[in-house]
Coordinates of C-alpha atoms in Angstrom, one line a residue:
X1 CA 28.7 -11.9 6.3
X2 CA 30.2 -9.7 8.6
X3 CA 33.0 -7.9 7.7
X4 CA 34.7 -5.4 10.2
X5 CA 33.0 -4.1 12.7
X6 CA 29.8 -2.7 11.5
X7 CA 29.2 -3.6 8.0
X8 CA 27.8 -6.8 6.1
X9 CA 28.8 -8.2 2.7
X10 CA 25.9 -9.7 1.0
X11 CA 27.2 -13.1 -0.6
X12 CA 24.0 -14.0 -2.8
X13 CA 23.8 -10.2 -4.2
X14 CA 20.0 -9.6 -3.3
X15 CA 18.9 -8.2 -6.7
X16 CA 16.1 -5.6 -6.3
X17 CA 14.0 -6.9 -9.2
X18 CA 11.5 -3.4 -9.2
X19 CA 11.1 -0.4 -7.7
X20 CA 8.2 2.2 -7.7
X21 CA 8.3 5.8 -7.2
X22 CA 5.2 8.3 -6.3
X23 CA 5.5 12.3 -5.6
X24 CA 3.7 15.4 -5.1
X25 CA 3.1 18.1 -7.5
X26 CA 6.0 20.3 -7.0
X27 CA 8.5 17.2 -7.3
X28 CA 7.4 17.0 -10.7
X29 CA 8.3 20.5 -11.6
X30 CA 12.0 19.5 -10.8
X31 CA 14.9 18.2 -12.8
X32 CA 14.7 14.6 -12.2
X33 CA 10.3 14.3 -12.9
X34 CA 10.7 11.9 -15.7
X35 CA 12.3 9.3 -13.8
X36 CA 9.1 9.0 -11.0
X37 CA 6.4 6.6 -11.8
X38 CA 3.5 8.7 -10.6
X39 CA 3.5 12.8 -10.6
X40 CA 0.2 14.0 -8.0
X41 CA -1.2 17.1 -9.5
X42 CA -2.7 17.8 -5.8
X43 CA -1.2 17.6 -2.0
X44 CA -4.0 15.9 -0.6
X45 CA -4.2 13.2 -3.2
X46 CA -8.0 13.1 -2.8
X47 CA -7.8 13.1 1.0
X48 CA -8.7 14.6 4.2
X49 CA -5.7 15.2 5.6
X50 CA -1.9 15.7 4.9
X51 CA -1.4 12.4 7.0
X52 CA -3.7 10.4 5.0
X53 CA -1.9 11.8 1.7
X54 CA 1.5 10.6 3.0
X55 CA -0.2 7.0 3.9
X56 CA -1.5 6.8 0.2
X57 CA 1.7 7.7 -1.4
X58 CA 3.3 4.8 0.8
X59 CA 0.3 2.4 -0.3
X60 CA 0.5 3.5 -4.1
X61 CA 4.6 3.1 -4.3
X62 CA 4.4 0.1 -2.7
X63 CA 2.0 -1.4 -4.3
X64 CA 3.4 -0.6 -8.0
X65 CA 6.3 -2.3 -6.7
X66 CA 4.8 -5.2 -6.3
X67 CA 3.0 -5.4 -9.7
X68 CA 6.4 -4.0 -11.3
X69 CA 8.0 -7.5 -10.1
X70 CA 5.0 -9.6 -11.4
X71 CA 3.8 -10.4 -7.8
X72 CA 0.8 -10.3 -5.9
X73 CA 0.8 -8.8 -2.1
X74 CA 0.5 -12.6 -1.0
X75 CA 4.2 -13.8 -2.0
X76 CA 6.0 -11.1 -0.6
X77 CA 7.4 -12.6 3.1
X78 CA 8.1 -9.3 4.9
X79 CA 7.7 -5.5 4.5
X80 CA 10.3 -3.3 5.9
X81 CA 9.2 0.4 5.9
X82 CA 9.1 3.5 8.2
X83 CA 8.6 7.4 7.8
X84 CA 8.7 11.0 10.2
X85 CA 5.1 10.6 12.1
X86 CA 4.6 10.3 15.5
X87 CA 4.5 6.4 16.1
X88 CA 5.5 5.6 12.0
X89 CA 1.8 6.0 11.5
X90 CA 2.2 6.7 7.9
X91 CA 3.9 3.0 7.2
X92 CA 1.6 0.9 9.9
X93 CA -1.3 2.3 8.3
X94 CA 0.3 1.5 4.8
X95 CA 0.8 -1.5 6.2
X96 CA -2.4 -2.0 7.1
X97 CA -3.5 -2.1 3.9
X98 CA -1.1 -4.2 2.2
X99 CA -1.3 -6.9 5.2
X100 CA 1.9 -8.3 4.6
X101 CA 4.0 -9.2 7.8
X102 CA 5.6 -5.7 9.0
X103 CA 8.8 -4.6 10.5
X104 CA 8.7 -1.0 11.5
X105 CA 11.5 1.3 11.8
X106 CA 12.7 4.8 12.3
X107 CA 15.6 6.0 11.0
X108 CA 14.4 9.6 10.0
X109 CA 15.8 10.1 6.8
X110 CA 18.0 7.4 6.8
X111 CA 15.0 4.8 6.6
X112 CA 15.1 4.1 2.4
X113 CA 19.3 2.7 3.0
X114 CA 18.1 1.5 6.5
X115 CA 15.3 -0.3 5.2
X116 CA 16.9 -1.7 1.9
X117 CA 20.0 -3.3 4.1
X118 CA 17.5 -4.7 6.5
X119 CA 15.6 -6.2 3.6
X120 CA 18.9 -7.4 2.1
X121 CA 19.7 -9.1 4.7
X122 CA 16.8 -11.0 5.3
X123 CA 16.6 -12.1 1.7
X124 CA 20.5 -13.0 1.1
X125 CA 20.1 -15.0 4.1
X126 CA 17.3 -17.1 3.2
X127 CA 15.0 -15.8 5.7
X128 CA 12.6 -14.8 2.7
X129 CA 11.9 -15.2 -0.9
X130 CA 10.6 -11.4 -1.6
X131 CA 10.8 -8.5 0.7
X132 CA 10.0 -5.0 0.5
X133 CA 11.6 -1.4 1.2
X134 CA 10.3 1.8 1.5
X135 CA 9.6 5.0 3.3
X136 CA 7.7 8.2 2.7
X137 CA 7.4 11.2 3.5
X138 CA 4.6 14.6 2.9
X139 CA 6.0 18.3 2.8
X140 CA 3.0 19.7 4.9
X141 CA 2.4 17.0 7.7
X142 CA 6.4 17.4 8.4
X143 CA 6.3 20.8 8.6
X144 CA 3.2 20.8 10.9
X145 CA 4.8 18.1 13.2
X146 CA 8.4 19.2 13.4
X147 CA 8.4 23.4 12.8
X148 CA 5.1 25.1 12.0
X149 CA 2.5 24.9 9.7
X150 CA 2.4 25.6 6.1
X151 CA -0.4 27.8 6.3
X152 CA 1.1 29.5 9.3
X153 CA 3.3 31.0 6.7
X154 CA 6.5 31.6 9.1
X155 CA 10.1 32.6 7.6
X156 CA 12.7 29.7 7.4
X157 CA 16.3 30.8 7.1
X158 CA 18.9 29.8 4.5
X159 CA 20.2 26.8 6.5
X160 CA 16.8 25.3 6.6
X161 CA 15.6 22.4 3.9
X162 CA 12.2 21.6 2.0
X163 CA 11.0 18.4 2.8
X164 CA 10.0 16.0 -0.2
X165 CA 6.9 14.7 -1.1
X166 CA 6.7 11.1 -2.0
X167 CA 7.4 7.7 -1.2
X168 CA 10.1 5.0 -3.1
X169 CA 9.4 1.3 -2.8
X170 CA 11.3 -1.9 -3.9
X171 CA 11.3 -5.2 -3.6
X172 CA 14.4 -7.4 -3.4
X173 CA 14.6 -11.5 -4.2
X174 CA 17.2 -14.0 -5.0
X175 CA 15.6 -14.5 -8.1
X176 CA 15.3 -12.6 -10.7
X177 CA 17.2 -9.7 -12.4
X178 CA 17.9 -6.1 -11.8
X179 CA 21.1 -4.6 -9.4
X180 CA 22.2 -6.4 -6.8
X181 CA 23.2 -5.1 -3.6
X182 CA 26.3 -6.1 -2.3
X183 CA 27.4 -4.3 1.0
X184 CA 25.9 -2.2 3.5
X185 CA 27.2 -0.5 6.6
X186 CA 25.1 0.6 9.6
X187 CA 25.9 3.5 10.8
X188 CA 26.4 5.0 14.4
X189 CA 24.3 7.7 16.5
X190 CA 26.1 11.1 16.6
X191 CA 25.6 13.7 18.1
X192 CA 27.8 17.3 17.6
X193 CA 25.4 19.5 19.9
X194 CA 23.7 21.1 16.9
X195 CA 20.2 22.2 18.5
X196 CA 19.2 23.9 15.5
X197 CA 15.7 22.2 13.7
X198 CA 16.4 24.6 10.5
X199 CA 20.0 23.5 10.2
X200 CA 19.3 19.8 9.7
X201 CA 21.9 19.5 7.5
X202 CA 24.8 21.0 9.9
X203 CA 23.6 18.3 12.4
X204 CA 23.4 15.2 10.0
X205 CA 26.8 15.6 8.0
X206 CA 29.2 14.4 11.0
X207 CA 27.0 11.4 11.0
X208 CA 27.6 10.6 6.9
X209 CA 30.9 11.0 7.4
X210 CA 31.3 8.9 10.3
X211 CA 29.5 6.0 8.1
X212 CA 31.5 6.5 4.7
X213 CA 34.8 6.0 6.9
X214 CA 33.5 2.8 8.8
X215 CA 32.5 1.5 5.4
X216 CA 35.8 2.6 3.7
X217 CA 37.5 0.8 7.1
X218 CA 35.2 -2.0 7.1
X219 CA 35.6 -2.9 3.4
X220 CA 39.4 -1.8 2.9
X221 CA 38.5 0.1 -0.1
X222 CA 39.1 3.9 -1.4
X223 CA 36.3 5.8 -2.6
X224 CA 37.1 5.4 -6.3
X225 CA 35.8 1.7 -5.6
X226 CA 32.8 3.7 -6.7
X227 CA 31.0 5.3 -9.7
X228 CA 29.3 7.6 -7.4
X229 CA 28.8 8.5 -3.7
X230 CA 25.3 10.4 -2.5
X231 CA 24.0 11.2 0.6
X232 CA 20.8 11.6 1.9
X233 CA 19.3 15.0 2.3
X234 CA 22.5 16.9 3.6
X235 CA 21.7 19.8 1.1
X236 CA 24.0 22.4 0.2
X237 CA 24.5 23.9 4.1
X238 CA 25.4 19.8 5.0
X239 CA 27.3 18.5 1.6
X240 CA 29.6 21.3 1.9
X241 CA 30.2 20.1 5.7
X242 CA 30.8 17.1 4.8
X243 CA 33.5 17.4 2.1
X244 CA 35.6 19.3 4.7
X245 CA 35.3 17.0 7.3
X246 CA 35.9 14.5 4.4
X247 CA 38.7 16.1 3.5
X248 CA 40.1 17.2 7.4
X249 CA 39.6 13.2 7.8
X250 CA 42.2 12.1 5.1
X251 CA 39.4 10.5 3.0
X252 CA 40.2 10.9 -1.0
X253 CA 36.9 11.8 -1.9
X254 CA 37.3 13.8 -4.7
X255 CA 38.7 10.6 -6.3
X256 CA 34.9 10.1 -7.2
X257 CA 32.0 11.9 -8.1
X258 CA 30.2 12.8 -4.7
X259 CA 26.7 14.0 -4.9
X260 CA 23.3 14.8 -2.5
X261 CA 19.9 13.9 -3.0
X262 CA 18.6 16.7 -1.4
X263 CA 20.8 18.7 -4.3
X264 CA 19.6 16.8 -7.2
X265 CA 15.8 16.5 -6.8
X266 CA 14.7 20.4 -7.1
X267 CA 15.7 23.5 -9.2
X268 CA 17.2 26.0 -7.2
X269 CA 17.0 28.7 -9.5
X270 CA 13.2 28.1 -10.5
X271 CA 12.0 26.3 -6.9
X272 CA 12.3 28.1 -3.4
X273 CA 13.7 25.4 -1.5
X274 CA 16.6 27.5 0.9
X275 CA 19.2 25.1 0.9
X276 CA 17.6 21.8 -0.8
X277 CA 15.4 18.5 0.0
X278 CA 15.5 16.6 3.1
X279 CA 12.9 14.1 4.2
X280 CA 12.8 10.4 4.0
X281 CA 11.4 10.5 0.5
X282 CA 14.3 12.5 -0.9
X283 CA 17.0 9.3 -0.7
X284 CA 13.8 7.3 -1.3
X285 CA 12.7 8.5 -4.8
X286 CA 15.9 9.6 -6.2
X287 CA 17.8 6.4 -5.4
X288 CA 14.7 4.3 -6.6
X289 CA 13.5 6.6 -9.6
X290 CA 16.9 8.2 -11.1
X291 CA 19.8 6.9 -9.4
X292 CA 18.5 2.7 -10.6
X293 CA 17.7 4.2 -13.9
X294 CA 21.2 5.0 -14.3
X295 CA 22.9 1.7 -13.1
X296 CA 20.2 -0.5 -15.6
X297 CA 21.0 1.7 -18.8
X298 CA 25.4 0.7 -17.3
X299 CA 25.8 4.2 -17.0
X300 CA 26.6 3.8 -13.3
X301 CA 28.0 0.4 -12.2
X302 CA 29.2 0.8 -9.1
X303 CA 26.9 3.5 -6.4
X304 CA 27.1 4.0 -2.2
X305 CA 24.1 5.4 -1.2
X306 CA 24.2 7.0 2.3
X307 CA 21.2 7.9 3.9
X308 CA 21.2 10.4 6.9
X309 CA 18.6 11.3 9.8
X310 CA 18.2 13.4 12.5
X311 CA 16.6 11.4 15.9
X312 CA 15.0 14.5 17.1
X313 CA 11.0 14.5 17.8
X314 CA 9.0 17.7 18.9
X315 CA 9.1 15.9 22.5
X316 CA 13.3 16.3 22.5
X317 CA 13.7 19.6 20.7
X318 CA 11.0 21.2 23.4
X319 CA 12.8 19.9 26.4
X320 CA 15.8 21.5 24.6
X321 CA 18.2 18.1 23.7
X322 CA 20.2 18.5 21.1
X323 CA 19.8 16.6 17.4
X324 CA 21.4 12.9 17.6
X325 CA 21.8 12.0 14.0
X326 CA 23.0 8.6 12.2
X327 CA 23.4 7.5 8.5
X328 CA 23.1 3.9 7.3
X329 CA 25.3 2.8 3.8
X330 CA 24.2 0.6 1.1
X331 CA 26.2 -0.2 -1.8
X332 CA 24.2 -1.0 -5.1
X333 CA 26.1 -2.4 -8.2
X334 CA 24.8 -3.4 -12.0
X335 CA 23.6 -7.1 -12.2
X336 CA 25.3 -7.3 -15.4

């Protein structure tokens, strides 16, 4: 199973046999809203709280999920999830409510990919019948946590991203069809000394291209092994980072098409978003919601989906560290 140094090749093929995907309001106004499962005409989703919103769109994505694959709460063997709030508070509490035996994990934005290879390996392993993936994250209780408050109403430069609101679920078995996952490659912590918490995606492109070579090494393959290859939430500021590292690095990217998530989910013209998504939802809903779509109907066979994250907290940026950052790879291919 493993195959170089820091990648794993998933024998079985762990299909993931349904996905869900929830969002916010102004997700829905973008160019990929007829690909979520569930559009929220309101932030607070009928809540107190921005933090109790985020937990809801966690509960609701997972849960459809679940009923997508023809399963009750009871057969799935182990939910993998995590999101930005202090403590993951947003996925234990989800947890909570599903009561299904829970792994949590931070990642940052790198938690959808992180999540779905943890998941995949458990299941192509034996070590459970049905697992599920997911992560979330809430536009306002991310701003409030990490910069300022929405209604504060402060000026965010050009660099800086819009975070996404939503949550993408799946659940993965043996059994069953739908794509398969067949390789993923976890990535490592770097760290270029970016202390910038509006330039996210300066800090987190070093770290998706440190993973796309190690799973290039790993797998001796090219990027034209692939129909596609997105990141995360690098945004415009980070993606165009990234292809000239890419490209300073020797790697023939352009032999593919090369996309972000955090460039596909909004309008830029029509939606004030500086320079694009970020957020653990971003990977989350567009990989679950639009990116699937496309390798069910064969117009994609072949997708690597890397996730990035920055490891900083309000505690770290205060004491004035710098943003350590890591990316985790998952490839995704048509089960036909």
């Amino acid at each position: 199973m493993l195959k170089g140094h820091q990648s794993w090749i998933f024998e079985n093929k762990p299909k993931i046999i349904s996905t869900a995907t929830v969002v916010g309001p102004f997700e829905g106004q973008g160019p990929l809203a007829n690909d979520f499962d569930i559009i929220h005409a309101d932030l607070y989703l009928g809540q107190d709280s921005w933090e109790k919103a985020e937990k809801v769109l966690f509960e609701e994505s997972a849960s459809l999920a679940i009923e997508h694959a023809g399963l009750t709460k009871e057969q799935v063997q182990f939910f993998f999830g995590g999101d930005l709030m202090n403590q993951i508070i947003s996925s234990s509490f989800a947890a909570r409510t599903l009561s299904i035996p829970y792994l949590g994990l931070f990642g940052a934005c790198s938690t959808s990919m992180e999540s779905l290879a943890l998941a995949s390996y458990i299941v192509n392993s034996g070590g459970a019948n049905y697992a599920l993936a997911g992560t979330c994250s809430h536009n306002a209780s991310v701003e409030k946590q990490f910069r300022y408050p929405t209604e504060y109403g402060s000026q965010k430069p050009p660099t800086a991203q819009f975070t996404v609101t939503g949550s993408g679920s799946a659940v993965l078995s043996l059994e069953g069809d739908g794509p398969v996952v067949t390789s993923a490659t976890i990535g490592r912590v770097v760290d270029m000394g970016i202390t910038d918490p509006f330039n996210m995606g300066a800090a987190m492109a070093p770290a998706a291209v440190d993973t796309i070579e190690a799973h290039m090494r790993d797998l001796q393959i090219k990027p034209s092994h692939y129909d596609l290859i997105v990141t995360g939430d690098l945004s415009k500021v980070g993606f165009e980072i990234a292809n000239e590292l890419l490209e300073r690095h020797g790697v023939p990217i352009r032999e593919t098409i090369y996309q972000d998530c955090g460039m596909m989910i909004y309008d830029y013209e029509n939606q004030n978003v500086q320079a694009g998504a970020s957020g653990c939802a971003c990977s989350a809903v567009v990989t679950y919601g639009h990116l699937l779509k496309k390798v069910k109907k064969g117009e994609l066979k072949r997708i690597l989906v890397v996730a990035t994250g920055a490891l900083l907290s309000p505690l770290s940026f205060q004491q004035g560290e710098s943003i350590p950052c890591i990316a985790h790879a998952v490839s995704i291919e048509s089960g036909n």
